[in-house]
Short mmCIF file of C-alpha atoms in Angstrom, two decimals:
data_model
loop_
_atom_site.label_atom_id
_atom_site.label_comp_id
_atom_site.label_asym_id
_atom_site.label_seq_id
_atom_site.Cartn_x
_atom_site.Cartn_y
_atom_site.Cartn_z
CA MET A 1 18.47 4.97 19.11
CA GLU A 2 17.01 8.12 20.67
CA ILE A 3 13.81 9.13 19.37
CA SER A 4 11.23 12.03 20.25
CA VAL A 5 7.67 11.67 19.29
CA THR A 6 4.89 13.90 20.68
CA VAL A 7 1.88 11.24 21.42
CA ASN A 8 -1.44 12.75 22.87
CA GLY A 9 0.17 16.13 23.13
CA ALA A 10 3.08 15.04 25.20
CA THR A 11 6.69 14.98 24.06
CA HIS A 12 8.34 11.86 24.90
CA THR A 13 12.58 11.18 24.34
CA SER A 14 13.17 7.40 24.21
CA ASP A 15 16.02 5.21 23.72
CA VAL A 16 14.77 2.18 21.52
CA GLU A 17 16.39 -0.60 19.77
CA PRO A 18 15.56 -0.13 15.78
CA ARG A 19 13.72 -3.01 15.65
CA THR A 20 10.95 -1.87 18.29
CA LEU A 21 7.61 -1.92 16.64
CA LEU A 22 5.65 1.48 17.14
CA VAL A 23 2.84 -0.68 18.62
CA HIS A 24 5.10 -1.96 21.43
CA TYR A 25 6.82 1.44 21.83
CA VAL A 26 3.05 2.89 22.73
CA ARG A 27 1.92 -0.01 24.77
CA GLU A 28 5.06 -0.83 26.63
CA HIS A 29 7.38 2.21 26.68
CA LEU A 30 4.52 4.65 27.13
CA GLY A 31 1.95 2.26 28.82
CA LEU A 32 -0.68 3.30 26.41
CA THR A 33 -2.35 -0.06 25.88
CA GLY A 34 -5.58 1.13 24.53
CA THR A 35 -4.08 0.34 21.01
CA ASN A 36 -4.48 -3.48 20.75
CA VAL A 37 -2.22 -6.03 18.88
CA GLY A 38 -4.40 -8.09 17.05
CA CYS A 39 -3.12 -10.08 13.87
CA ASP A 40 0.21 -8.23 13.91
CA THR A 41 0.75 -8.78 10.24
CA SER A 42 -1.05 -5.64 9.08
CA SER A 43 -4.41 -7.18 8.44
CA CYS A 44 -6.86 -6.51 11.00
CA GLY A 45 -6.49 -2.84 12.16
CA ALA A 46 -6.91 -3.27 15.85
CA CYS A 47 -3.34 -1.47 16.10
CA SER A 48 -4.43 1.39 14.18
CA LEU A 49 -3.39 5.04 15.36
CA HIS A 50 -2.74 8.32 13.98
CA LEU A 51 0.70 9.37 12.63
CA ASP A 52 0.81 12.87 11.76
CA GLY A 53 -2.80 12.88 11.55
CA GLU A 54 -3.62 9.91 9.47
CA ALA A 55 -4.37 6.30 10.38
CA VAL A 56 -1.83 3.78 10.04
CA LYS A 57 -1.23 0.34 11.46
CA SER A 58 1.47 0.61 14.23
CA CYS A 59 2.27 -3.12 14.10
CA THR A 60 3.94 -2.36 10.62
CA VAL A 61 5.77 0.90 11.57
CA LEU A 62 9.24 0.96 13.33
CA ALA A 63 9.30 3.20 16.53
CA VAL A 64 12.37 4.91 14.79
CA GLN A 65 10.05 5.60 11.95
CA ALA A 66 7.81 7.70 13.80
CA ASP A 67 10.80 9.80 15.21
CA GLY A 68 9.73 13.52 15.25
CA THR A 69 6.07 12.75 14.56
CA GLU A 70 2.84 13.35 16.22
CA ILE A 71 1.04 10.49 17.17
CA THR A 72 -2.48 10.16 18.65
CA THR A 73 -3.94 7.07 20.11
CA ILE A 74 -7.51 6.42 21.46
CA GLU A 75 -6.48 7.72 24.88
CA GLY A 76 -5.88 10.94 23.01
CA MET A 77 -9.37 11.02 21.79
CA ALA A 78 -11.70 12.27 24.60
CA ALA A 79 -11.26 15.63 25.96
CA ALA A 80 -9.41 16.46 29.06
CA ASP A 81 -12.84 16.46 31.08
CA GLY A 82 -13.60 12.97 29.90
CA THR A 83 -16.05 14.07 27.21
CA LEU A 84 -15.97 11.53 24.39
CA HIS A 85 -14.85 12.29 21.02
CA PRO A 86 -17.91 12.70 18.60
CA MET A 87 -16.76 9.34 17.16
CA GLN A 88 -16.45 7.55 20.38
CA GLN A 89 -20.13 8.66 21.69
CA ALA A 90 -21.43 7.61 18.26
CA PHE A 91 -19.89 4.17 18.74
CA MET A 92 -21.58 4.49 22.15
CA GLU A 93 -24.86 5.27 21.18
CA ASN A 94 -24.96 3.00 18.14
CA HIS A 95 -23.74 -0.10 20.09
CA GLY A 96 -20.86 0.00 17.65
CA LEU A 97 -19.07 -2.37 19.60
CA GLN A 98 -19.46 -5.78 21.06
CA CYS A 99 -16.50 -7.55 22.73
CA GLY A 100 -14.47 -3.85 22.17
CA TYR A 101 -11.27 -5.29 21.22
CA CYS A 102 -11.26 -3.79 17.42
CA THR A 103 -12.90 -0.68 18.74
CA PRO A 104 -9.77 1.43 19.29
CA GLY A 105 -8.80 0.68 15.76
CA MET A 106 -12.11 1.15 14.40
CA VAL A 107 -12.54 4.74 16.15
CA MET A 108 -8.85 5.96 14.89
CA ALA A 109 -9.66 4.49 11.34
CA ALA A 110 -13.09 6.05 11.03
CA THR A 111 -11.83 9.69 12.48
CA SER A 112 -9.30 9.27 9.95
CA LEU A 113 -11.76 8.41 7.07
CA LEU A 114 -13.93 11.47 8.06
CA GLN A 115 -11.04 14.16 7.78
CA GLU A 116 -10.34 12.87 4.33
CA ASN A 117 -14.04 12.47 3.27
CA PRO A 118 -16.43 14.10 5.82
CA SER A 119 -19.50 13.13 4.05
CA PRO A 120 -19.24 9.63 3.24
CA THR A 121 -21.64 7.32 1.71
CA GLU A 122 -22.23 4.04 3.58
CA GLU A 123 -20.47 2.50 0.75
CA ASP A 124 -17.57 4.78 1.21
CA ILE A 125 -17.42 3.70 4.90
CA ARG A 126 -17.52 0.02 4.46
CA LEU A 127 -14.54 0.63 1.67
CA GLY A 128 -13.00 2.98 4.07
CA LEU A 129 -12.92 0.49 7.05
CA GLU A 130 -11.91 -2.60 4.66
CA GLY A 131 -8.54 -2.58 6.96
CA ASN A 132 -10.00 -3.15 10.03
CA LEU A 133 -11.74 -6.54 10.73
CA CYS A 134 -14.38 -7.21 13.70
CA ARG A 135 -14.33 -10.64 14.87
CA CYS A 136 -17.86 -10.21 16.52
CA THR A 137 -18.89 -9.39 12.80
CA GLY A 138 -20.66 -6.12 14.31
CA TYR A 139 -19.86 -4.30 11.05
CA HIS A 140 -23.54 -3.06 10.63
CA ASN A 141 -23.48 -0.90 13.97
CA ILE A 142 -19.91 0.11 13.30
CA VAL A 143 -21.08 1.47 10.09
CA GLN A 144 -24.02 3.09 11.53
CA ALA A 145 -21.96 4.77 14.21
CA VAL A 146 -19.53 6.24 11.44
CA MET A 147 -22.56 7.50 9.56
CA ALA A 148 -24.22 9.08 12.66
CA CYS A 149 -20.73 10.71 13.50
CA ALA A 150 -20.62 12.19 9.92
CA ALA A 151 -24.04 13.45 10.00
CA ALA A 152 -23.61 15.13 13.69
CA PRO A 153 -23.15 18.96 13.75
CA THR A 154 -20.48 18.55 15.80
CA ALA A 155 -18.43 16.11 13.70
CA MET B 1 6.51 -10.93 16.05
CA ILE B 2 9.54 -8.56 16.26
CA PRO B 3 12.04 -8.23 13.45
CA ALA B 4 15.40 -9.68 13.98
CA ALA B 5 17.91 -6.94 15.37
CA PHE B 6 19.43 -4.72 12.49
CA ASP B 7 21.51 -1.54 12.52
CA TYR B 8 19.16 1.46 11.32
CA VAL B 9 20.55 4.44 9.36
CA ARG B 10 18.83 7.25 7.46
CA ALA B 11 19.72 8.81 4.19
CA GLY B 12 18.82 12.40 3.63
CA SER B 13 19.00 12.09 -0.39
CA ALA B 14 19.18 9.57 -3.00
CA GLU B 15 23.03 10.08 -3.43
CA GLU B 16 23.48 9.52 0.33
CA ALA B 17 21.22 6.51 0.03
CA VAL B 18 23.12 4.94 -2.94
CA SER B 19 26.36 5.56 -0.98
CA LEU B 20 25.20 3.92 2.22
CA ILE B 21 24.15 0.59 0.10
CA ALA B 22 27.55 0.70 -1.33
CA GLU B 23 29.04 0.94 2.00
CA HIS B 24 26.91 -1.77 3.58
CA GLY B 25 26.85 -4.15 1.01
CA GLU B 26 24.28 -6.98 -0.07
CA ASP B 27 22.84 -7.55 3.53
CA ALA B 28 21.49 -3.97 3.45
CA LYS B 29 17.95 -3.26 2.23
CA PHE B 30 16.29 0.12 1.60
CA LEU B 31 13.34 0.98 3.95
CA ALA B 32 10.68 2.99 2.49
CA GLY B 33 7.19 2.75 3.62
CA GLY B 34 7.93 -0.75 5.01
CA HIS B 35 4.43 -2.28 4.23
CA SER B 36 6.33 -4.86 2.01
CA LEU B 37 9.52 -5.22 3.87
CA LEU B 38 8.60 -4.98 7.55
CA PRO B 39 5.93 -8.01 7.29
CA LEU B 40 8.52 -10.11 5.67
CA MET B 41 11.25 -9.12 8.64
CA LYS B 42 8.70 -10.26 11.03
CA LEU B 43 8.34 -13.50 9.41
CA ARG B 44 12.25 -13.81 8.94
CA LEU B 45 11.59 -14.25 5.39
CA ALA B 46 13.85 -11.48 5.04
CA GLN B 47 16.76 -10.67 7.56
CA PRO B 48 18.75 -7.61 6.49
CA THR B 49 21.51 -6.48 8.81
CA VAL B 50 21.35 -2.92 8.06
CA LEU B 51 18.38 -0.90 6.98
CA ILE B 52 18.69 2.12 5.09
CA ASP B 53 15.79 4.37 5.80
CA ILE B 54 14.81 6.50 2.74
CA GLY B 55 11.25 7.49 3.97
CA ARG B 56 12.65 10.75 4.69
CA VAL B 57 13.83 11.76 1.46
CA ASN B 58 11.20 14.10 0.75
CA ASP B 59 12.16 15.41 -2.50
CA LEU B 60 11.22 11.98 -3.84
CA SER B 61 7.64 12.23 -3.26
CA TYR B 62 5.76 14.06 -6.33
CA VAL B 63 3.76 13.66 -9.12
CA ARG B 64 4.74 15.91 -11.83
CA ASP B 65 3.49 16.65 -15.68
CA GLY B 66 6.50 15.68 -17.53
CA GLY B 67 5.12 16.73 -20.96
CA ASP B 68 4.49 13.59 -22.77
CA HIS B 69 4.61 11.30 -19.43
CA VAL B 70 3.77 11.86 -15.96
CA ALA B 71 6.66 11.38 -13.39
CA ILE B 72 6.31 10.19 -9.97
CA GLY B 73 8.82 10.28 -7.39
CA ALA B 74 9.27 6.59 -5.73
CA LEU B 75 8.67 7.80 -2.49
CA THR B 76 5.23 9.21 -3.12
CA ARG B 77 2.47 7.13 -1.20
CA HIS B 78 -0.19 4.99 -2.56
CA MET B 79 -2.83 7.78 -1.26
CA ASP B 80 -1.09 10.47 -2.88
CA VAL B 81 -0.92 8.30 -6.27
CA GLU B 82 -4.68 7.41 -5.72
CA THR B 83 -5.76 11.18 -5.13
CA SER B 84 -3.16 13.08 -7.74
CA ASP B 85 -5.38 15.20 -10.02
CA VAL B 86 -2.59 14.95 -12.71
CA LEU B 87 -2.72 11.20 -12.60
CA ARG B 88 -6.24 11.03 -12.62
CA GLU B 89 -6.33 13.16 -15.76
CA HIS B 90 -3.51 11.33 -17.86
CA ALA B 91 -3.05 8.09 -16.23
CA PRO B 92 -6.53 7.17 -14.36
CA LEU B 93 -5.72 3.44 -14.67
CA LEU B 94 -2.57 4.07 -12.11
CA ALA B 95 -4.24 6.28 -9.81
CA HIS B 96 -7.55 3.71 -9.66
CA ALA B 97 -4.91 0.71 -9.28
CA ALA B 98 -3.52 2.56 -6.32
CA SER B 99 -6.84 2.72 -4.71
CA HIS B 100 -6.88 -0.81 -4.33
CA VAL B 101 -3.61 -1.48 -2.84
CA GLY B 102 -4.30 -3.04 0.85
CA ASP B 103 -6.30 -0.48 2.63
CA PRO B 104 -6.33 3.14 3.78
CA GLN B 105 -3.96 2.52 6.40
CA VAL B 106 -1.79 0.68 4.37
CA ARG B 107 -1.77 3.26 1.48
CA HIS B 108 -1.05 6.16 4.18
CA ARG B 109 2.22 4.46 4.58
CA GLY B 110 3.25 2.47 1.52
CA THR B 111 4.79 3.99 -1.49
CA ILE B 112 4.94 3.19 -5.24
CA GLY B 113 8.62 2.88 -5.61
CA GLY B 114 8.60 0.47 -2.90
CA SER B 115 6.04 -1.79 -4.17
CA ILE B 116 7.56 -1.45 -7.87
CA ALA B 117 11.35 -2.23 -6.41
CA HIS B 118 9.81 -5.49 -4.12
CA ALA B 119 8.61 -6.83 -7.27
CA ASP B 120 5.86 -8.85 -5.75
CA PRO B 121 3.86 -10.46 -8.68
CA ALA B 122 0.79 -10.27 -6.72
CA SER B 123 0.97 -6.37 -6.34
CA ASP B 124 -1.16 -4.29 -8.36
CA LEU B 125 1.17 -1.21 -9.16
CA PRO B 126 3.78 -3.32 -10.72
CA ALA B 127 1.25 -4.62 -13.34
CA ALA B 128 -0.46 -1.40 -13.64
CA THR B 129 2.66 0.41 -14.80
CA LEU B 130 3.80 -2.57 -16.86
CA ALA B 131 0.48 -2.36 -18.98
CA LEU B 132 0.90 1.40 -19.45
CA GLY B 133 4.56 1.06 -20.74
CA ALA B 134 5.97 2.75 -17.77
CA THR B 135 9.72 3.62 -17.60
CA TYR B 136 11.63 3.37 -14.30
CA VAL B 137 14.63 5.69 -13.42
CA VAL B 138 17.33 4.30 -11.00
CA GLN B 139 20.14 5.76 -9.54
CA GLY B 140 23.34 4.20 -8.76
CA PRO B 141 27.06 5.26 -7.86
CA ASN B 142 27.65 6.32 -11.46
CA GLY B 143 24.40 8.15 -12.05
CA THR B 144 21.01 7.44 -13.53
CA ARG B 145 19.56 4.91 -16.11
CA GLU B 146 16.23 4.24 -17.38
CA ILE B 147 14.61 0.61 -17.38
CA ALA B 148 11.50 -0.08 -19.28
CA ALA B 149 9.00 -1.83 -17.01
CA ALA B 150 9.36 -4.58 -19.84
CA ASP B 151 12.67 -5.23 -18.77
CA PHE B 152 12.63 -4.82 -15.01
CA TYR B 153 11.17 -7.72 -13.66
CA GLU B 154 13.44 -10.92 -13.90
CA GLY B 155 11.89 -13.40 -11.41
CA PHE B 156 10.17 -13.67 -8.03
CA LEU B 157 10.87 -10.62 -6.21
CA THR B 158 14.02 -10.03 -8.40
CA THR B 159 14.43 -6.99 -10.83
CA SER B 160 17.38 -6.01 -13.04
CA MET B 161 18.45 -3.30 -10.74
CA ALA B 162 21.97 -3.73 -9.43
CA ALA B 163 22.29 -4.50 -5.59
CA ASP B 164 23.75 -0.69 -5.20
CA GLU B 165 21.07 1.01 -7.38
CA MET B 166 17.89 2.69 -6.18
CA LEU B 167 14.56 3.28 -7.86
CA THR B 168 13.78 6.99 -8.00
CA GLU B 169 11.33 7.79 -10.48
CA ILE B 170 8.53 6.13 -12.52
CA ARG B 171 7.63 7.82 -15.77
CA VAL B 172 4.18 6.90 -17.05
CA PRO B 173 3.19 7.75 -20.44
CA LYS B 174 -0.02 9.98 -20.75
CA MET B 175 -2.96 8.30 -21.74
CA GLY B 176 -5.44 11.09 -22.00
CA GLY B 177 -8.68 10.02 -24.16
CA ALA B 178 -7.70 6.00 -23.64
CA GLY B 179 -10.34 3.91 -22.14
CA TRP B 180 -9.28 1.58 -19.25
CA GLY B 181 -10.06 -1.12 -16.88
CA PHE B 182 -8.96 -2.70 -13.65
CA GLN B 183 -9.89 -5.78 -12.53
CA LYS B 184 -8.94 -7.36 -8.86
CA PHE B 185 -10.47 -10.84 -7.76
CA ASN B 186 -9.82 -11.64 -4.19
CA ARG B 187 -11.79 -12.90 -1.45
CA ARG B 188 -11.61 -10.05 1.34
CA ALA B 189 -11.59 -6.54 0.51
CA GLN B 190 -7.84 -5.76 1.58
CA ASP B 191 -6.11 -8.98 0.31
CA TRP B 192 -3.91 -9.33 -2.61
CA ALA B 193 -5.49 -10.52 -5.81
CA ILE B 194 -5.85 -13.84 -6.78
CA VAL B 195 -5.64 -12.57 -10.26
CA GLY B 196 -5.91 -9.12 -11.46
CA VAL B 197 -5.90 -7.30 -14.56
CA ALA B 198 -4.99 -3.77 -15.90
CA ALA B 199 -5.98 -2.88 -19.70
CA TRP B 200 -6.26 0.24 -21.73
CA ARG B 201 -7.45 0.89 -25.25
CA ARG B 202 -6.98 3.84 -27.31
CA ASN B 203 -7.45 3.62 -31.11
CA GLY B 204 -5.76 0.60 -32.33
CA ASP B 205 -3.67 0.32 -29.70
CA ALA B 206 -3.87 -1.79 -26.21
CA GLY B 207 -2.14 -2.95 -22.80
CA VAL B 208 -2.93 -5.53 -20.92
CA ALA B 209 -0.90 -6.79 -17.85
CA LEU B 210 -1.70 -9.41 -15.31
CA VAL B 211 -1.55 -9.47 -11.65
CA ASN B 212 -0.35 -12.92 -9.75
CA MET B 213 -0.16 -14.96 -13.02
CA GLY B 214 3.54 -16.10 -12.77
CA SER B 215 6.57 -15.18 -10.73
CA VAL B 216 6.48 -11.90 -12.52
CA PRO B 217 3.79 -9.59 -13.48
CA ILE B 218 2.91 -10.58 -17.22
CA LEU B 219 2.39 -8.44 -20.07
CA ALA B 220 -0.20 -10.18 -22.04
CA SER B 221 0.62 -9.23 -25.37
CA SER B 222 -1.21 -11.89 -27.38
CA VAL B 223 -4.18 -9.97 -26.07
CA ALA B 224 -3.16 -6.82 -27.58
CA SER B 225 -1.83 -8.42 -30.96
CA ALA B 226 -5.25 -10.11 -31.43
CA LEU B 227 -7.07 -6.82 -30.81
CA ALA B 228 -4.74 -5.13 -33.20
CA GLY B 229 -5.56 -7.64 -35.65
CA GLY B 230 -9.26 -7.17 -35.29
CA ALA B 231 -10.25 -9.70 -33.03
CA SER B 232 -13.43 -9.14 -30.85
CA ILE B 233 -12.98 -8.62 -26.93
CA ASP B 234 -14.28 -12.06 -26.27
CA ASP B 235 -11.64 -13.72 -28.66
CA ALA B 236 -8.81 -11.55 -27.56
CA ALA B 237 -9.51 -12.39 -23.83
CA GLU B 238 -9.21 -16.02 -24.65
CA GLN B 239 -5.35 -15.13 -25.07
CA ALA B 240 -5.03 -13.91 -21.55
CA ALA B 241 -3.02 -16.39 -20.13
CA ALA B 242 -0.70 -17.32 -23.34
CA GLU B 243 2.23 -15.39 -21.76
CA ALA B 244 1.51 -16.37 -18.25
CA ASP B 245 2.86 -19.24 -16.03
CA PRO B 246 0.56 -19.28 -12.81
CA GLN B 247 1.22 -21.21 -9.72
CA ALA B 248 -1.28 -22.92 -7.54
CA ASP B 249 -1.84 -22.06 -4.08
CA LEU B 250 -4.25 -21.91 -1.40
CA ASN B 251 -6.48 -19.91 -3.05
CA ALA B 252 -6.72 -20.98 -6.63
CA SER B 253 -5.55 -23.90 -8.85
CA VAL B 254 -3.50 -23.18 -12.10
CA GLU B 255 -6.59 -23.89 -14.00
CA TYR B 256 -8.80 -21.52 -12.01
CA ARG B 257 -6.21 -18.87 -12.40
CA ILE B 258 -6.25 -19.06 -16.24
CA HIS B 259 -10.04 -19.21 -16.26
CA LEU B 260 -9.99 -15.89 -14.05
CA ALA B 261 -7.47 -14.58 -16.22
CA LYS B 262 -9.76 -14.77 -19.44
CA VAL B 263 -12.74 -13.62 -17.48
CA LEU B 264 -11.24 -10.56 -16.13
CA THR B 265 -9.61 -9.63 -19.10
CA ARG B 266 -12.78 -9.61 -20.74
CA ARG B 267 -14.16 -7.22 -18.33
CA ALA B 268 -11.39 -5.15 -18.33
CA LEU B 269 -11.21 -4.68 -22.04
CA GLU B 270 -15.16 -4.12 -21.87
CA ALA B 271 -14.54 -1.33 -19.42
CA ALA B 272 -11.99 -0.08 -21.61
CA SER B 273 -13.96 -0.04 -24.62
CA GLY B 274 -17.20 1.52 -22.87
#
């Protein structure tokens, strides 16, 4: 089936099998491998990306369901000149990553969270990231990074 | 994991969806947000040969003041149930329960109608709407009919909807002024409830329903009857498992589930009485 999606600002028209998962479409058809496959059971959040501006788990969305939508992946977060998105910058400055596997999903979930709640409490952030698991258990600094990003004037 | 191959068709309206399911028969399934169905398909626990995507039937995504009730379109996402001002005013128990479904990413995709039609006894919204005395509206080839929540759940993942019917609306009686409580006990934040309880009280009336205490969501009528008869919360909560038929699994034995149901019912009733 032919689908047309806008990913990180560029429109792609592709022929996909209906059973193709969005995460595989993004990684294998478009070559955007920043979005990771973790648990593959909509638990861990490593595959989170933005679908029409909201974080979703792309292992539990069919590519055909995304037909006509706008998608942002971790590759679309930094500016064209390489300037990091404020959330990426905050993760770097607060050591919000260890092995880095969960990080793309964490950044996508955290930016979605701040769009819905620009001034979250620490508790709001911990609840808001309940769908993202960090097997390094680096949650403390991840939460610090999101709090720093929320407090930053550019966020 | 990738689902087995299937044919994919899109419905633009409820009428079209019902017509497509009649055409494709029992091997077809409706796809709403997909957050119950797609995980089952990846595990081959469900293997429909045709998916009828109703996710774009946008006129079934709404929360409306219906006078004595609130009408919720079946394709309303959990996030929109959770944040609805109408529901927060008239049925805060349901808005709150929706905020406990899965995690934010799941709530951006999953729908109230999908959750109810899937009829997983471990899901929050079937029990929450059952406690509230909701009515479900379903559409079939010969028009629409209403099914009381109490008559809807027939067995594990099985409802009284016919194969060619589609859930279109959930009607929840307005509960302004009622106290309410929702308790969900799990090990990890995003998990299904090991046991959950939804409860409300207003004047002499009460409604209590249980999550994951049997093959269907359980209406704990004995608790409501005990309260109506003047029993204390502690005594009424002892009746919590009277209608339940819990199973043991990795998370809990039968005895532990019954214990949890009583404790969580007491806590939910205390919150509803506060």
